[in-house]
PDB file of C-alpha atoms in Angstrom:
ATOM      1  CA  UNK A  12      65.367  96.198  87.865  1.00 62.00           C
ATOM      2  CA  UNK A  13      67.332  93.649  85.883  1.00 58.00           C
ATOM      3  CA  UNK A  14      69.302  91.259  88.023  1.00 55.00           C
ATOM      4  CA  UNK A  15      72.940  90.948  87.335  1.00 59.00           C
ATOM      5  CA  UNK A  16      75.351  89.144  89.561  1.00 67.00           C
ATOM      6  CA  UNK A  17      77.018  92.510  90.032  1.00 76.00           C
ATOM      7  CA  UNK A  18      73.910  94.161  91.521  1.00 87.00           C
ATOM      8  CA  UNK A  19      74.584  94.364  95.240  1.00 91.00           C
ATOM      9  CA  UNK A  20      72.094  93.159  97.827  1.00 89.00           C
ATOM     10  CA  UNK A  21      72.017  96.700  99.175  1.00 90.00           C
ATOM     11  CA  UNK A  22      70.918  97.954  95.738  1.00 93.00           C
ATOM     12  CA  UNK A  23      68.285  95.207  95.510  1.00 93.00           C
ATOM     13  CA  UNK A  24      67.073  96.088  99.008  1.00 90.00           C
ATOM     14  CA  UNK A  25      66.907  99.780  98.077  1.00 93.00           C
ATOM     15  CA  UNK A  26      64.865  98.884  94.994  1.00 93.00           C
ATOM     16  CA  UNK A  27      62.561  96.748  97.127  1.00 91.00           C
ATOM     17  CA  UNK A  28      62.238  99.532  99.663  1.00 89.00           C
ATOM     18  CA  UNK A  29      61.158 101.915  96.906  1.00 92.00           C
ATOM     19  CA  UNK A  30      58.504  99.435  95.751  1.00 91.00           C
ATOM     20  CA  UNK A  31      60.109  97.883  92.675  1.00 93.00           C
ATOM     21  CA  UNK A  32      58.453  94.496  92.165  1.00 91.00           C
ATOM     22  CA  UNK A  33      61.409  93.161  90.193  1.00 94.00           C
ATOM     23  CA  UNK A  34      63.504  93.339  93.365  1.00 94.00           C
ATOM     24  CA  UNK A  35      61.424  90.523  94.880  1.00 94.00           C
ATOM     25  CA  UNK A  36      62.097  88.427  91.781  1.00 95.00           C
ATOM     26  CA  UNK A  37      65.804  89.167  92.110  1.00 95.00           C
ATOM     27  CA  UNK A  38      65.814  88.090  95.761  1.00 95.00           C
ATOM     28  CA  UNK A  39      63.827  84.990  94.814  1.00 95.00           C
ATOM     29  CA  UNK A  40      66.283  84.064  92.056  1.00 95.00           C
ATOM     30  CA  UNK A  41      69.225  84.515  94.402  1.00 95.00           C
ATOM     31  CA  UNK A  42      67.889  82.929  97.584  1.00 95.00           C
ATOM     32  CA  UNK A  43      64.848  80.722  96.929  1.00 96.00           C
ATOM     33  CA  UNK A  44      66.850  77.485  97.136  1.00 96.00           C
ATOM     34  CA  UNK A  45      68.297  78.381 100.534  1.00 96.00           C
ATOM     35  CA  UNK A  46      64.946  79.592 101.850  1.00 97.00           C
ATOM     36  CA  UNK A  47      63.281  76.375 100.615  1.00 97.00           C
ATOM     37  CA  UNK A  48      65.939  74.240 102.357  1.00 96.00           C
ATOM     38  CA  UNK A  49      65.445  76.255 105.560  1.00 95.00           C
ATOM     39  CA  UNK A  50      61.667  75.806 105.352  1.00 95.00           C
ATOM     40  CA  UNK A  51      62.066  72.064 104.749  1.00 95.00           C
ATOM     41  CA  UNK A  52      64.252  71.778 107.830  1.00 93.00           C
ATOM     42  CA  UNK A  53      61.642  73.605 109.893  1.00 92.00           C
ATOM     43  CA  UNK A  54      58.565  71.789 108.573  1.00 90.00           C
ATOM     44  CA  UNK A  55      59.860  68.357 107.615  1.00 89.00           C
ATOM     45  CA  UNK A  56      57.604  68.204 104.545  1.00 88.00           C
ATOM     46  CA  UNK A  57      58.570  69.145 101.004  1.00 92.00           C
ATOM     47  CA  UNK A  58      55.102  70.390 100.070  1.00 91.00           C
ATOM     48  CA  UNK A  59      54.928  72.536 103.214  1.00 91.00           C
ATOM     49  CA  UNK A  60      58.406  73.871 102.439  1.00 94.00           C
ATOM     50  CA  UNK A  61      57.286  74.818  98.931  1.00 95.00           C
ATOM     51  CA  UNK A  62      54.218  76.585 100.319  1.00 95.00           C
ATOM     52  CA  UNK A  63      56.314  78.324 102.983  1.00 95.00           C
ATOM     53  CA  UNK A  64      58.881  79.465 100.414  1.00 96.00           C
ATOM     54  CA  UNK A  65      56.184  80.973  98.205  1.00 96.00           C
ATOM     55  CA  UNK A  66      54.523  82.599 101.216  1.00 95.00           C
ATOM     56  CA  UNK A  67      57.880  83.961 102.386  1.00 95.00           C
ATOM     57  CA  UNK A  68      58.378  85.877  99.156  1.00 96.00           C
ATOM     58  CA  UNK A  69      54.762  87.055  99.224  1.00 95.00           C
ATOM     59  CA  UNK A  70      55.416  88.402 102.712  1.00 95.00           C
ATOM     60  CA  UNK A  71      58.626  90.006 101.475  1.00 95.00           C
ATOM     61  CA  UNK A  72      56.578  91.946  98.947  1.00 95.00           C
ATOM     62  CA  UNK A  73      53.812  92.764 101.430  1.00 94.00           C
ATOM     63  CA  UNK A  74      56.367  94.114 103.905  1.00 91.00           C
ATOM     64  CA  UNK A  75      58.939  95.444 101.451  1.00 91.00           C
ATOM     65  CA  UNK A  76      59.272  98.627 103.491  1.00 91.00           C
ATOM     66  CA  UNK A  77      60.818  96.547 106.309  1.00 91.00           C
ATOM     67  CA  UNK A  78      63.682  95.085 104.266  1.00 92.00           C
ATOM     68  CA  UNK A  79      66.984  94.885 106.137  1.00 90.00           C
ATOM     69  CA  UNK A  80      70.489  94.290 104.878  1.00 90.00           C
ATOM     70  CA  UNK A  81      73.061  92.808 107.245  1.00 89.00           C
ATOM     71  CA  UNK A  82      76.705  92.463 106.239  1.00 88.00           C
ATOM     72  CA  UNK A  83      75.731  93.303 102.662  1.00 88.00           C
ATOM     73  CA  UNK A  84      73.017  90.626 102.417  1.00 90.00           C
ATOM     74  CA  UNK A  85      69.244  90.535 102.759  1.00 92.00           C
ATOM     75  CA  UNK A  86      69.434  86.784 103.442  1.00 93.00           C
ATOM     76  CA  UNK A  87      69.314  87.084 107.270  1.00 94.00           C
ATOM     77  CA  UNK A  88      66.120  89.134 106.956  1.00 94.00           C
ATOM     78  CA  UNK A  89      64.690  86.569 104.515  1.00 95.00           C
ATOM     79  CA  UNK A  90      65.505  83.779 106.979  1.00 96.00           C
ATOM     80  CA  UNK A  91      63.674  85.714 109.694  1.00 94.00           C
ATOM     81  CA  UNK A  92      60.603  86.107 107.479  1.00 96.00           C
ATOM     82  CA  UNK A  93      60.765  82.408 106.514  1.00 96.00           C
ATOM     83  CA  UNK A  94      61.088  81.337 110.152  1.00 95.00           C
ATOM     84  CA  UNK A  95      57.917  83.241 111.035  1.00 94.00           C
ATOM     85  CA  UNK A  96      56.067  81.857 108.005  1.00 95.00           C
ATOM     86  CA  UNK A  97      57.065  78.297 108.956  1.00 94.00           C
ATOM     87  CA  UNK A  98      56.054  78.841 112.558  1.00 93.00           C
ATOM     88  CA  UNK A  99      52.601  80.003 111.410  1.00 92.00           C
ATOM     89  CA  UNK A 100      52.308  77.164 108.894  1.00 90.00           C
ATOM     90  CA  UNK A 101      53.270  74.556 111.509  1.00 87.00           C
ATOM     91  CA  UNK A 102      50.768  75.992 113.970  1.00 89.00           C
ATOM     92  CA  UNK A 103      48.021  75.865 111.318  1.00 86.00           C
ATOM     93  CA  UNK A 104      49.014  72.311 110.420  1.00 83.00           C
ATOM     94  CA  UNK A 105      48.749  71.192 114.067  1.00 85.00           C
ATOM     95  CA  UNK A 106      45.292  72.764 114.327  1.00 87.00           C
ATOM     96  CA  UNK A 107      44.232  71.057 111.115  1.00 82.00           C
ATOM     97  CA  UNK A 108      45.520  67.670 112.294  1.00 82.00           C
ATOM     98  CA  UNK A 109      43.694  68.023 115.619  1.00 86.00           C
ATOM     99  CA  UNK A 110      40.482  68.864 113.753  1.00 84.00           C
ATOM    100  CA  UNK A 111      40.906  65.917 111.386  1.00 82.00           C
ATOM    101  CA  UNK A 112      41.585  63.601 114.335  1.00 81.00           C
ATOM    102  CA  UNK A 113      38.148  64.477 115.718  1.00 83.00           C
ATOM    103  CA  UNK A 114      36.425  63.402 112.493  1.00 83.00           C
ATOM    104  CA  UNK A 115      35.274  59.761 112.525  1.00 77.00           C
ATOM    105  CA  UNK A 116      37.443  57.556 110.317  1.00 71.00           C
ATOM    106  CA  UNK A 117      35.940  56.481 107.018  1.00 67.00           C
ATOM    107  CA  UNK A 118      37.555  53.755 104.918  1.00 64.00           C
ATOM    108  CA  UNK A 119      39.947  55.715 102.739  1.00 62.00           C
ATOM    109  CA  UNK A 120      42.073  54.344  99.921  1.00 60.00           C
ATOM    110  CA  UNK A 121      45.796  54.906 100.351  1.00 59.00           C
ATOM    111  CA  UNK A 122      47.422  57.534  98.196  1.00 57.00           C
ATOM    112  CA  UNK A 123      49.959  55.588  96.145  1.00 58.00           C
ATOM    113  CA  UNK A 124      51.728  58.773  95.059  1.00 61.00           C
ATOM    114  CA  UNK A 125      53.170  59.009  98.569  1.00 48.00           C
ATOM    115  CA  UNK A 126      54.871  55.629  98.123  1.00 53.00           C
ATOM    116  CA  UNK A 127      57.952  57.154  96.527  1.00 67.00           C
ATOM    117  CA  UNK A 128      60.555  55.654  98.831  1.00 71.00           C
ATOM    118  CA  UNK A 129      63.264  58.289  98.595  1.00 76.00           C
ATOM    119  CA  UNK A 130      60.864  61.053  99.500  1.00 76.00           C
ATOM    120  CA  UNK A 131      59.393  59.083 102.385  1.00 73.00           C
ATOM    121  CA  UNK A 132      62.820  58.110 103.685  1.00 79.00           C
ATOM    122  CA  UNK A 133      63.960  61.715 103.603  1.00 82.00           C
ATOM    123  CA  UNK A 134      60.853  62.904 105.385  1.00 83.00           C
ATOM    124  CA  UNK A 135      61.116  60.094 107.966  1.00 83.00           C
ATOM    125  CA  UNK A 136      64.717  61.014 108.741  1.00 83.00           C
ATOM    126  CA  UNK A 137      63.772  64.677 108.965  1.00 83.00           C
ATOM    127  CA  UNK A 138      60.871  63.778 111.268  1.00 85.00           C
ATOM    128  CA  UNK A 139      63.290  61.996 113.657  1.00 84.00           C
ATOM    129  CA  UNK A 140      65.532  65.038 113.719  1.00 81.00           C
ATOM    130  CA  UNK A 141      62.584  67.388 114.177  1.00 83.00           C
ATOM    131  CA  UNK A 142      61.195  65.228 117.005  1.00 87.00           C
ATOM    132  CA  UNK A 143      64.477  65.623 118.883  1.00 86.00           C
ATOM    133  CA  UNK A 144      64.661  69.331 118.067  1.00 87.00           C
ATOM    134  CA  UNK A 145      60.993  69.800 119.054  1.00 88.00           C
ATOM    135  CA  UNK A 146      61.991  69.099 122.647  1.00 91.00           C
ATOM    136  CA  UNK A 147      64.015  72.322 122.636  1.00 91.00           C
ATOM    137  CA  UNK A 148      62.495  75.659 123.611  1.00 94.00           C
ATOM    138  CA  UNK A 149      61.344  77.631 120.542  1.00 92.00           C
ATOM    139  CA  UNK A 150      64.076  80.248 120.913  1.00 94.00           C
ATOM    140  CA  UNK A 151      66.782  77.575 120.859  1.00 93.00           C
ATOM    141  CA  UNK A 152      65.129  75.859 117.861  1.00 91.00           C
ATOM    142  CA  UNK A 153      65.141  79.128 115.918  1.00 92.00           C
ATOM    143  CA  UNK A 154      68.844  79.736 116.570  1.00 93.00           C
ATOM    144  CA  UNK A 155      69.728  76.118 115.758  1.00 91.00           C
ATOM    145  CA  UNK A 156      67.822  76.297 112.470  1.00 90.00           C
ATOM    146  CA  UNK A 157      69.509  79.521 111.400  1.00 93.00           C
ATOM    147  CA  UNK A 158      73.091  78.839 112.507  1.00 92.00           C
ATOM    148  CA  UNK A 159      73.539  75.063 112.349  1.00 89.00           C
ATOM    149  CA  UNK A 160      71.173  74.242 109.500  1.00 88.00           C
ATOM    150  CA  UNK A 161      71.157  77.342 107.327  1.00 91.00           C
ATOM    151  CA  UNK A 162      74.754  78.353 107.908  1.00 92.00           C
ATOM    152  CA  UNK A 163      74.209  81.901 109.092  1.00 92.00           C
ATOM    153  CA  UNK A 164      76.911  83.508 111.199  1.00 93.00           C
ATOM    154  CA  UNK A 165      76.075  84.409 114.775  1.00 94.00           C
ATOM    155  CA  UNK A 166      75.828  88.040 113.674  1.00 94.00           C
ATOM    156  CA  UNK A 167      73.431  87.228 110.832  1.00 93.00           C
ATOM    157  CA  UNK A 168      71.272  85.041 113.086  1.00 93.00           C
ATOM    158  CA  UNK A 169      71.197  87.835 115.657  1.00 94.00           C
ATOM    159  CA  UNK A 170      70.005  90.216 112.940  1.00 93.00           C
ATOM    160  CA  UNK A 171      67.376  87.758 111.685  1.00 92.00           C
ATOM    161  CA  UNK A 172      65.989  87.193 115.194  1.00 93.00           C
ATOM    162  CA  UNK A 173      66.568  90.762 116.388  1.00 93.00           C
ATOM    163  CA  UNK A 174      68.522  89.645 119.472  1.00 95.00           C
ATOM    164  CA  UNK A 175      72.089  90.326 120.686  1.00 96.00           C
ATOM    165  CA  UNK A 176      74.919  88.119 119.377  1.00 95.00           C
ATOM    166  CA  UNK A 177      75.617  86.814 122.896  1.00 96.00           C
ATOM    167  CA  UNK A 178      72.031  85.588 123.094  1.00 95.00           C
ATOM    168  CA  UNK A 179      72.500  83.649 119.853  1.00 94.00           C
ATOM    169  CA  UNK A 180      75.703  82.072 121.205  1.00 95.00           C
ATOM    170  CA  UNK A 181      74.137  81.042 124.514  1.00 95.00           C
ATOM    171  CA  UNK A 182      70.947  79.695 122.914  1.00 94.00           C
ATOM    172  CA  UNK A 183      72.947  77.642 120.432  1.00 94.00           C
ATOM    173  CA  UNK A 184      75.188  76.305 123.195  1.00 94.00           C
ATOM    174  CA  UNK A 185      72.163  75.285 125.284  1.00 94.00           C
ATOM    175  CA  UNK A 186      70.488  73.671 122.263  1.00 92.00           C
ATOM    176  CA  UNK A 187      73.593  71.619 121.460  1.00 91.00           C
ATOM    177  CA  UNK A 188      73.947  70.532 125.089  1.00 92.00           C
ATOM    178  CA  UNK A 189      70.289  69.457 125.273  1.00 91.00           C
ATOM    179  CA  UNK A 190      70.524  67.529 122.007  1.00 87.00           C
ATOM    180  CA  UNK A 191      73.743  65.836 123.130  1.00 87.00           C
ATOM    181  CA  UNK A 192      72.004  64.645 126.310  1.00 85.00           C
ATOM    182  CA  UNK A 193      69.173  63.052 124.283  1.00 76.00           C
ATOM    183  CA  UNK A 194      69.629  59.424 123.203  1.00 59.00           C
ATOM    184  CA  UNK A 195      68.655  58.197 119.710  1.00 51.00           C
ATOM    185  CA  UNK A 196      65.096  57.314 120.690  1.00 49.00           C
ATOM    186  CA  UNK A 197      64.390  60.901 121.711  1.00 46.00           C
ATOM    187  CA  UNK A 198      64.029  60.062 125.405  1.00 46.00           C
ATOM    188  CA  UNK A 199      66.055  61.874 128.021  1.00 44.00           C
ATOM    189  CA  UNK A 200      68.570  59.681 129.920  1.00 40.00           C
TER     190      UNK A 200
END
């Protein structure tokens, strides 16, 4: 399958459904930037976002028979796959950090590559946002990430999460209310 801007998402999804590997490449070319941005918002780390993006498209190929098109786009389905990949990656990361914390500290030299100030500032700001968002129930975090951060419509988010549209609306409303009641330090008033 050769990608042209005129090839519809439905046609790409049909090609993916029938097992055409090029369809994954077409979806990657069209949506990798958005999926990477979504993964960065969920993980807070650029390297984790890159890993999650790659894993997302691997999972797309592994589960190509599950492809879904909503409103003429496979993007909501891709966001759903990416959300699950990030959730698994974050869980693995927490386990790894807990294991590392149990290891006695040995004098380690700092990694000067991480001193790039723009990258650190971006990750620090994202960490503050994620700390506030982490206080939300998982279901509200998922809706917030898809609608507020990734720009999906309520209908697309509902399709990505496989829930009714009203559930998306109420979860987003609750998430916004909880975040509004949190001061800048992350503590509840």
